[in-house]
mmCIF file of C-alpha atoms and ligand atoms in Angstrom:
data_model
loop_
_atom_site.group_PDB
_atom_site.id
_atom_site.type_symbol
_atom_site.label_atom_id
_atom_site.label_comp_id
_atom_site.label_asym_id
_atom_site.label_seq_id
_atom_site.Cartn_x
_atom_site.Cartn_y
_atom_site.Cartn_z
ATOM 1 C CA MET J 1 -111.672 -74.386 -16.036
ATOM 2 C CA LYS J 2 -110.079 -72.314 -13.245
ATOM 3 C CA ASN J 3 -106.901 -71.769 -15.267
ATOM 4 C CA LEU J 4 -108.838 -70.437 -18.218
ATOM 5 C CA ILE J 5 -110.091 -67.594 -16.045
ATOM 6 C CA VAL J 6 -106.890 -66.856 -14.115
ATOM 7 C CA ILE J 7 -104.507 -66.701 -17.079
ATOM 8 C CA PRO J 8 -106.390 -64.026 -19.033
ATOM 9 C CA ALA J 9 -106.675 -62.004 -15.799
ATOM 10 C CA LEU J 10 -102.879 -62.153 -15.317
ATOM 11 C CA ILE J 11 -102.253 -61.100 -18.897
ATOM 12 C CA LEU J 12 -104.633 -58.176 -18.469
ATOM 13 C CA SER J 13 -102.905 -57.007 -15.298
ATOM 14 C CA PHE J 14 -99.514 -56.992 -17.079
ATOM 15 C CA ILE J 15 -100.947 -54.907 -19.894
ATOM 16 C CA ALA J 16 -102.857 -52.540 -17.629
ATOM 17 C CA LEU J 17 -100.228 -51.733 -14.976
ATOM 18 C CA PRO J 18 -97.564 -49.938 -17.061
ATOM 19 C CA ALA J 19 -100.217 -47.847 -18.802
ATOM 20 C CA PHE J 20 -101.666 -46.807 -15.442
ATOM 21 C CA ALA J 21 -98.205 -45.864 -14.124
ATOM 22 C CA GLU J 22 -97.509 -43.641 -17.113
ATOM 23 C CA THR J 23 -100.747 -41.698 -16.840
ATOM 24 C CA THR J 24 -100.750 -41.027 -13.085
ATOM 25 C CA SER J 25 -99.889 -37.382 -12.491
ATOM 26 C CA PRO J 26 -97.848 -36.294 -9.470
ATOM 27 C CA LEU J 27 -100.845 -34.017 -8.799
ATOM 28 C CA ALA J 28 -103.186 -36.964 -8.240
ATOM 29 C CA GLY J 29 -104.604 -36.753 -4.735
ATOM 30 C CA LYS J 30 -103.004 -33.362 -4.052
ATOM 31 C CA VAL J 31 -104.999 -30.356 -2.890
ATOM 32 C CA VAL J 32 -103.808 -27.032 -4.281
ATOM 33 C CA ALA J 33 -105.411 -24.005 -2.619
ATOM 34 C CA LEU J 34 -105.996 -21.329 -5.245
ATOM 35 C CA ASP J 35 -106.683 -17.818 -3.992
ATOM 36 C CA ALA J 36 -107.964 -15.241 -6.465
ATOM 37 C CA GLY J 37 -106.879 -11.906 -5.026
ATOM 38 C CA HIS J 38 -109.455 -9.160 -4.416
ATOM 39 C CA GLY J 39 -112.510 -11.257 -5.179
ATOM 40 C CA GLY J 40 -115.597 -11.282 -3.018
ATOM 41 C CA THR J 41 -115.443 -8.986 -0.012
ATOM 42 C CA ASP J 42 -111.732 -8.211 -0.463
ATOM 43 C CA GLY J 43 -112.006 -5.158 -2.690
ATOM 44 C CA GLY J 44 -109.277 -3.110 -4.230
ATOM 45 C CA GLY J 45 -106.890 -4.439 -6.807
ATOM 46 C CA ALA J 46 -105.527 -2.732 -9.857
ATOM 47 C CA THR J 47 -107.520 -1.580 -12.887
ATOM 48 C CA GLY J 48 -106.082 -1.597 -16.399
ATOM 49 C CA TYR J 49 -107.491 -0.169 -19.615
ATOM 50 C CA CYS J 50 -107.578 -1.375 -23.203
ATOM 51 C CA ALA J 51 -108.620 1.512 -25.462
ATOM 52 C CA GLY J 52 -110.538 2.947 -22.503
ATOM 53 C CA VAL J 53 -112.268 -0.302 -21.576
ATOM 54 C CA PRO J 54 -111.518 -1.178 -17.922
ATOM 55 C CA VAL J 55 -110.087 -4.543 -16.851
ATOM 56 C CA ALA J 56 -110.259 -5.327 -13.125
ATOM 57 C CA GLU J 57 -107.380 -7.236 -11.562
ATOM 58 C CA ALA J 58 -109.900 -9.392 -9.637
ATOM 59 C CA ASP J 59 -111.346 -10.661 -12.943
ATOM 60 C CA VAL J 60 -107.885 -11.558 -14.262
ATOM 61 C CA ASN J 61 -107.020 -13.331 -10.990
ATOM 62 C CA SER J 62 -110.274 -15.332 -11.182
ATOM 63 C CA ALA J 63 -109.672 -16.258 -14.822
ATOM 64 C CA VAL J 64 -106.204 -17.606 -14.061
ATOM 65 C CA ARG J 65 -107.577 -19.526 -11.081
ATOM 66 C CA ALA J 66 -110.237 -21.205 -13.238
ATOM 67 C CA LEU J 67 -107.634 -22.241 -15.829
ATOM 68 C CA VAL J 68 -105.222 -23.669 -13.227
ATOM 69 C CA LYS J 69 -108.038 -25.441 -11.371
ATOM 70 C CA ALA J 70 -109.203 -27.158 -14.564
ATOM 71 C CA LYS J 71 -105.686 -28.504 -15.210
ATOM 72 C CA ILE J 72 -105.246 -29.776 -11.632
ATOM 73 C CA ASP J 73 -108.699 -31.377 -11.532
ATOM 74 C CA ALA J 74 -108.070 -33.082 -14.894
ATOM 75 C CA ASP J 75 -104.993 -34.721 -13.303
ATOM 76 C CA GLY J 76 -106.927 -36.215 -10.405
ATOM 77 C CA GLY J 77 -105.967 -33.490 -7.939
ATOM 78 C CA LEU J 78 -108.164 -30.795 -6.465
ATOM 79 C CA GLY J 79 -107.815 -27.127 -7.242
ATOM 80 C CA TYR J 80 -109.439 -25.787 -4.083
ATOM 81 C CA GLU J 81 -111.021 -22.370 -4.519
ATOM 82 C CA VAL J 82 -110.209 -20.450 -1.359
ATOM 83 C CA ALA J 83 -113.202 -18.614 0.099
ATOM 84 C CA GLN J 84 -113.082 -14.950 -0.887
ATOM 85 C CA LEU J 85 -113.027 -13.519 2.636
ATOM 86 C CA SER J 86 -111.915 -10.008 3.537
ATOM 87 C CA SER J 87 -109.267 -11.215 5.996
ATOM 88 C CA ARG J 88 -106.121 -12.802 4.567
ATOM 89 C CA SER J 89 -105.573 -14.879 7.699
ATOM 90 C CA ASP J 90 -109.158 -16.183 7.372
ATOM 91 C CA ARG J 91 -108.449 -17.128 3.738
ATOM 92 C CA VAL J 92 -105.371 -19.084 4.825
ATOM 93 C CA ALA J 93 -107.403 -20.784 7.568
ATOM 94 C CA ASP J 94 -109.953 -21.768 4.909
ATOM 95 C CA ALA J 95 -107.182 -23.247 2.733
ATOM 96 C CA GLU J 96 -105.699 -25.148 5.676
ATOM 97 C CA GLY J 97 -109.144 -26.394 6.698
ATOM 98 C CA ALA J 98 -109.409 -28.012 3.253
ATOM 99 C CA ASN J 99 -106.208 -30.010 3.954
ATOM 100 C CA SER J 100 -104.364 -28.198 1.181
ATOM 101 C CA ASP J 101 -100.808 -29.216 0.370
ATOM 102 C CA VAL J 102 -99.787 -25.847 -1.062
ATOM 103 C CA LEU J 103 -101.233 -22.389 -1.700
ATOM 104 C CA ILE J 104 -101.006 -20.044 -4.673
ATOM 105 C CA SER J 105 -102.346 -16.525 -4.128
ATOM 106 C CA ILE J 106 -102.928 -15.159 -7.615
ATOM 107 C CA HIS J 107 -102.491 -11.425 -8.159
ATOM 108 C CA HIS J 108 -101.522 -9.112 -11.003
ATOM 109 C CA ASN J 109 -99.611 -5.923 -10.529
ATOM 110 C CA GLY J 110 -100.584 -2.315 -11.097
ATOM 111 C CA SER J 111 -98.746 0.965 -11.575
ATOM 112 C CA THR J 112 -99.502 4.553 -12.578
ATOM 113 C CA ASN J 113 -96.691 3.981 -15.101
ATOM 114 C CA THR J 114 -98.722 2.161 -17.774
ATOM 115 C CA SER J 115 -95.593 0.920 -19.558
ATOM 116 C CA ALA J 116 -94.393 -0.963 -16.459
ATOM 117 C CA ASN J 117 -94.444 -4.743 -16.808
ATOM 118 C CA TYR J 118 -92.477 -7.477 -15.082
ATOM 119 C CA THR J 119 -92.900 -10.734 -13.151
ATOM 120 C CA GLN J 120 -92.482 -10.900 -9.390
ATOM 121 C CA SER J 121 -93.415 -13.340 -6.622
ATOM 122 C CA PHE J 122 -93.611 -12.984 -2.850
ATOM 123 C CA VAL J 123 -92.916 -15.427 -0.042
ATOM 124 C CA THR J 124 -92.496 -15.236 3.729
ATOM 125 C CA GLN J 125 -91.582 -18.614 5.188
ATOM 126 C CA LYS J 126 -88.815 -21.126 4.464
ATOM 127 C CA ASN J 127 -91.209 -23.644 2.925
ATOM 128 C CA ASP J 128 -92.606 -20.850 0.728
ATOM 129 C CA LYS J 129 -89.170 -20.328 -0.808
ATOM 130 C CA VAL J 130 -88.858 -23.981 -1.777
ATOM 131 C CA PHE J 131 -92.317 -23.980 -3.352
ATOM 132 C CA ALA J 132 -91.847 -20.617 -5.080
ATOM 133 C CA SER J 133 -88.571 -21.833 -6.602
ATOM 134 C CA TYR J 134 -90.648 -24.296 -8.658
ATOM 135 C CA ILE J 135 -93.471 -21.895 -9.619
ATOM 136 C CA HIS J 136 -91.872 -18.494 -10.231
ATOM 137 C CA PRO J 137 -89.233 -19.484 -12.854
ATOM 138 C CA LYS J 138 -91.904 -21.275 -14.911
ATOM 139 C CA ILE J 139 -93.973 -18.077 -15.054
ATOM 140 C CA VAL J 140 -90.913 -16.035 -16.000
ATOM 141 C CA SER J 141 -90.006 -18.296 -18.896
ATOM 142 C CA ALA J 142 -93.619 -18.611 -20.081
ATOM 143 C CA LEU J 143 -94.288 -14.848 -20.218
ATOM 144 C CA GLY J 144 -90.811 -13.636 -21.160
ATOM 145 C CA LEU J 145 -91.028 -10.482 -19.026
ATOM 146 C CA THR J 146 -88.273 -9.001 -16.864
ATOM 147 C CA ASP J 147 -87.680 -11.213 -13.830
ATOM 148 C CA LYS J 148 -87.859 -9.174 -10.614
ATOM 149 C CA GLY J 149 -87.379 -12.335 -8.610
ATOM 150 C CA ILE J 150 -88.894 -13.864 -5.499
ATOM 151 C CA LYS J 151 -89.150 -11.299 -2.716
ATOM 152 C CA ASN J 152 -89.099 -12.295 0.941
ATOM 153 C CA ASP J 153 -91.170 -9.366 2.119
ATOM 154 C CA GLY J 154 -93.710 -10.822 4.555
ATOM 155 C CA TYR J 155 -96.445 -10.038 2.074
ATOM 156 C CA GLY J 156 -100.083 -11.055 1.615
ATOM 157 C CA MET J 157 -101.365 -14.506 2.486
ATOM 158 C CA THR J 158 -97.882 -16.051 2.719
ATOM 159 C CA VAL J 159 -97.497 -14.374 6.131
ATOM 160 C CA TYR J 160 -100.109 -16.622 7.742
ATOM 161 C CA GLY J 161 -100.311 -20.316 8.595
ATOM 162 C CA SER J 162 -97.735 -22.910 7.595
ATOM 163 C CA LEU J 163 -98.714 -24.046 4.072
ATOM 164 C CA PRO J 164 -95.961 -23.748 1.467
ATOM 165 C CA GLY J 165 -97.287 -20.785 -0.478
ATOM 166 C CA VAL J 166 -96.443 -18.156 -3.055
ATOM 167 C CA LEU J 167 -98.118 -14.883 -4.000
ATOM 168 C CA THR J 168 -97.678 -14.288 -7.703
ATOM 169 C CA GLU J 169 -97.724 -10.972 -9.591
ATOM 170 C CA SER J 170 -97.142 -12.421 -13.045
ATOM 171 C CA PHE J 171 -97.661 -9.228 -15.069
ATOM 172 C CA PHE J 172 -99.051 -5.687 -14.828
ATOM 173 C CA ILE J 173 -102.716 -5.408 -15.708
ATOM 174 C CA THR J 174 -102.177 -1.619 -15.948
ATOM 175 C CA ASN J 175 -99.998 -2.332 -19.010
ATOM 176 C CA GLU J 176 -102.264 -1.757 -22.005
ATOM 177 C CA ASN J 177 -100.862 -4.724 -23.954
ATOM 178 C CA GLU J 178 -101.854 -6.977 -21.067
ATOM 179 C CA ALA J 179 -105.307 -5.430 -20.647
ATOM 180 C CA CYS J 180 -105.974 -5.823 -24.380
ATOM 181 C CA ASP J 181 -104.721 -9.406 -24.395
ATOM 182 C CA PHE J 182 -107.109 -10.195 -21.547
ATOM 183 C CA LEU J 183 -110.052 -8.706 -23.431
ATOM 184 C CA GLY J 184 -108.947 -10.580 -26.555
ATOM 185 C CA ALA J 185 -107.145 -13.910 -27.017
ATOM 186 C CA ARG J 186 -106.107 -14.273 -23.347
ATOM 187 C CA ALA J 187 -102.861 -15.853 -24.504
ATOM 188 C CA HIS J 188 -100.960 -14.486 -21.521
ATOM 189 C CA VAL J 189 -103.275 -15.806 -18.791
ATOM 190 C CA GLN J 190 -103.329 -19.177 -20.549
ATOM 191 C CA ALA J 191 -99.520 -19.242 -20.623
ATOM 192 C CA GLU J 192 -99.434 -18.182 -16.973
ATOM 193 C CA ALA J 193 -101.860 -20.925 -15.934
ATOM 194 C CA GLN J 194 -99.880 -23.554 -17.853
ATOM 195 C CA ALA J 195 -96.684 -22.332 -16.157
ATOM 196 C CA MET J 196 -98.278 -22.646 -12.697
ATOM 197 C CA TYR J 197 -99.450 -26.149 -13.561
ATOM 198 C CA ASP J 198 -95.986 -27.116 -14.862
ATOM 199 C CA GLY J 199 -94.446 -25.745 -11.669
ATOM 200 C CA LEU J 200 -96.878 -27.760 -9.537
ATOM 201 C CA VAL J 201 -96.033 -30.951 -11.423
ATOM 202 C CA ALA J 202 -92.325 -30.276 -10.901
ATOM 203 C CA TYR J 203 -92.842 -29.500 -7.206
ATOM 204 C CA PHE J 204 -94.810 -32.660 -6.515
ATOM 205 C CA SER J 205 -92.311 -34.719 -8.570
ATOM 206 C CA ARG J 206 -89.311 -33.500 -6.566
ATOM 207 C CA THR J 207 -87.249 -35.729 -4.320
ATOM 208 C CA GLN J 208 -87.727 -35.138 -0.627
ATOM 209 C CA SER J 209 -83.977 -34.623 -0.060
ATOM 210 C CA GLY J 210 -84.219 -30.923 -0.796
ATOM 211 C CA GLY J 211 -86.368 -30.261 2.256
ATOM 212 C CA GLY J 212 -89.677 -28.475 1.897
ATOM 213 C CA GLY J 213 -91.177 -29.711 5.131
ATOM 214 C CA LYS J 214 -93.653 -27.605 7.006
ATOM 215 C CA GLY J 215 -92.524 -25.084 9.594
ATOM 216 C CA ARG J 216 -91.646 -21.423 9.827
ATOM 217 C CA ASN J 217 -88.224 -19.921 9.686
ATOM 218 C CA ASN J 218 -89.443 -16.435 10.552
HETATM 219 ZN ZN1 ZN H 301 -103.589 -7.680 -6.103
#
């Protein structure tokens, strides 16, 4: 009688294990801090126009954050929404307090030249550069804009704390094509969010031999 119970259980475990292994995302159990620039008490940010209708950068940043969060959460990770505090160092402290593994500070660029449009990212610390090298190229290839590279300029939230982080400026919201896309199909923010997700999967799938440990280099 005992064998009749044990044998089906063994068969089930052989069937179930490979399927489980295939569907476990490298994001499972990871906490990704997602900062939407200029929201809450942190004002400012660029404003774009589509046929005279304004589009606030903060709204675009929030929309991208929601899309990325949904993808991470669906994979068993946590897209942690960083508190929208006025101080950047306080935002980083909030992200670190949530035991985040990495940080993406989502921004979109602005210019008085409304034809300007390109993709750029900012980092400060050594571990930022490793992380950004997985995220930035995915955004570039997804949007197909001019690649202005990853700048090491001591900029924004990447200055503070020790989380591997990147500040992204994926496109210019002051570019009318972008403003109109945001008010319409939102194809570009969807492509951007997918690129960030793909970059996160690649980052958390990497071998540890390439470094990426915590700690500042400047
Ligand atoms: Zn911004």
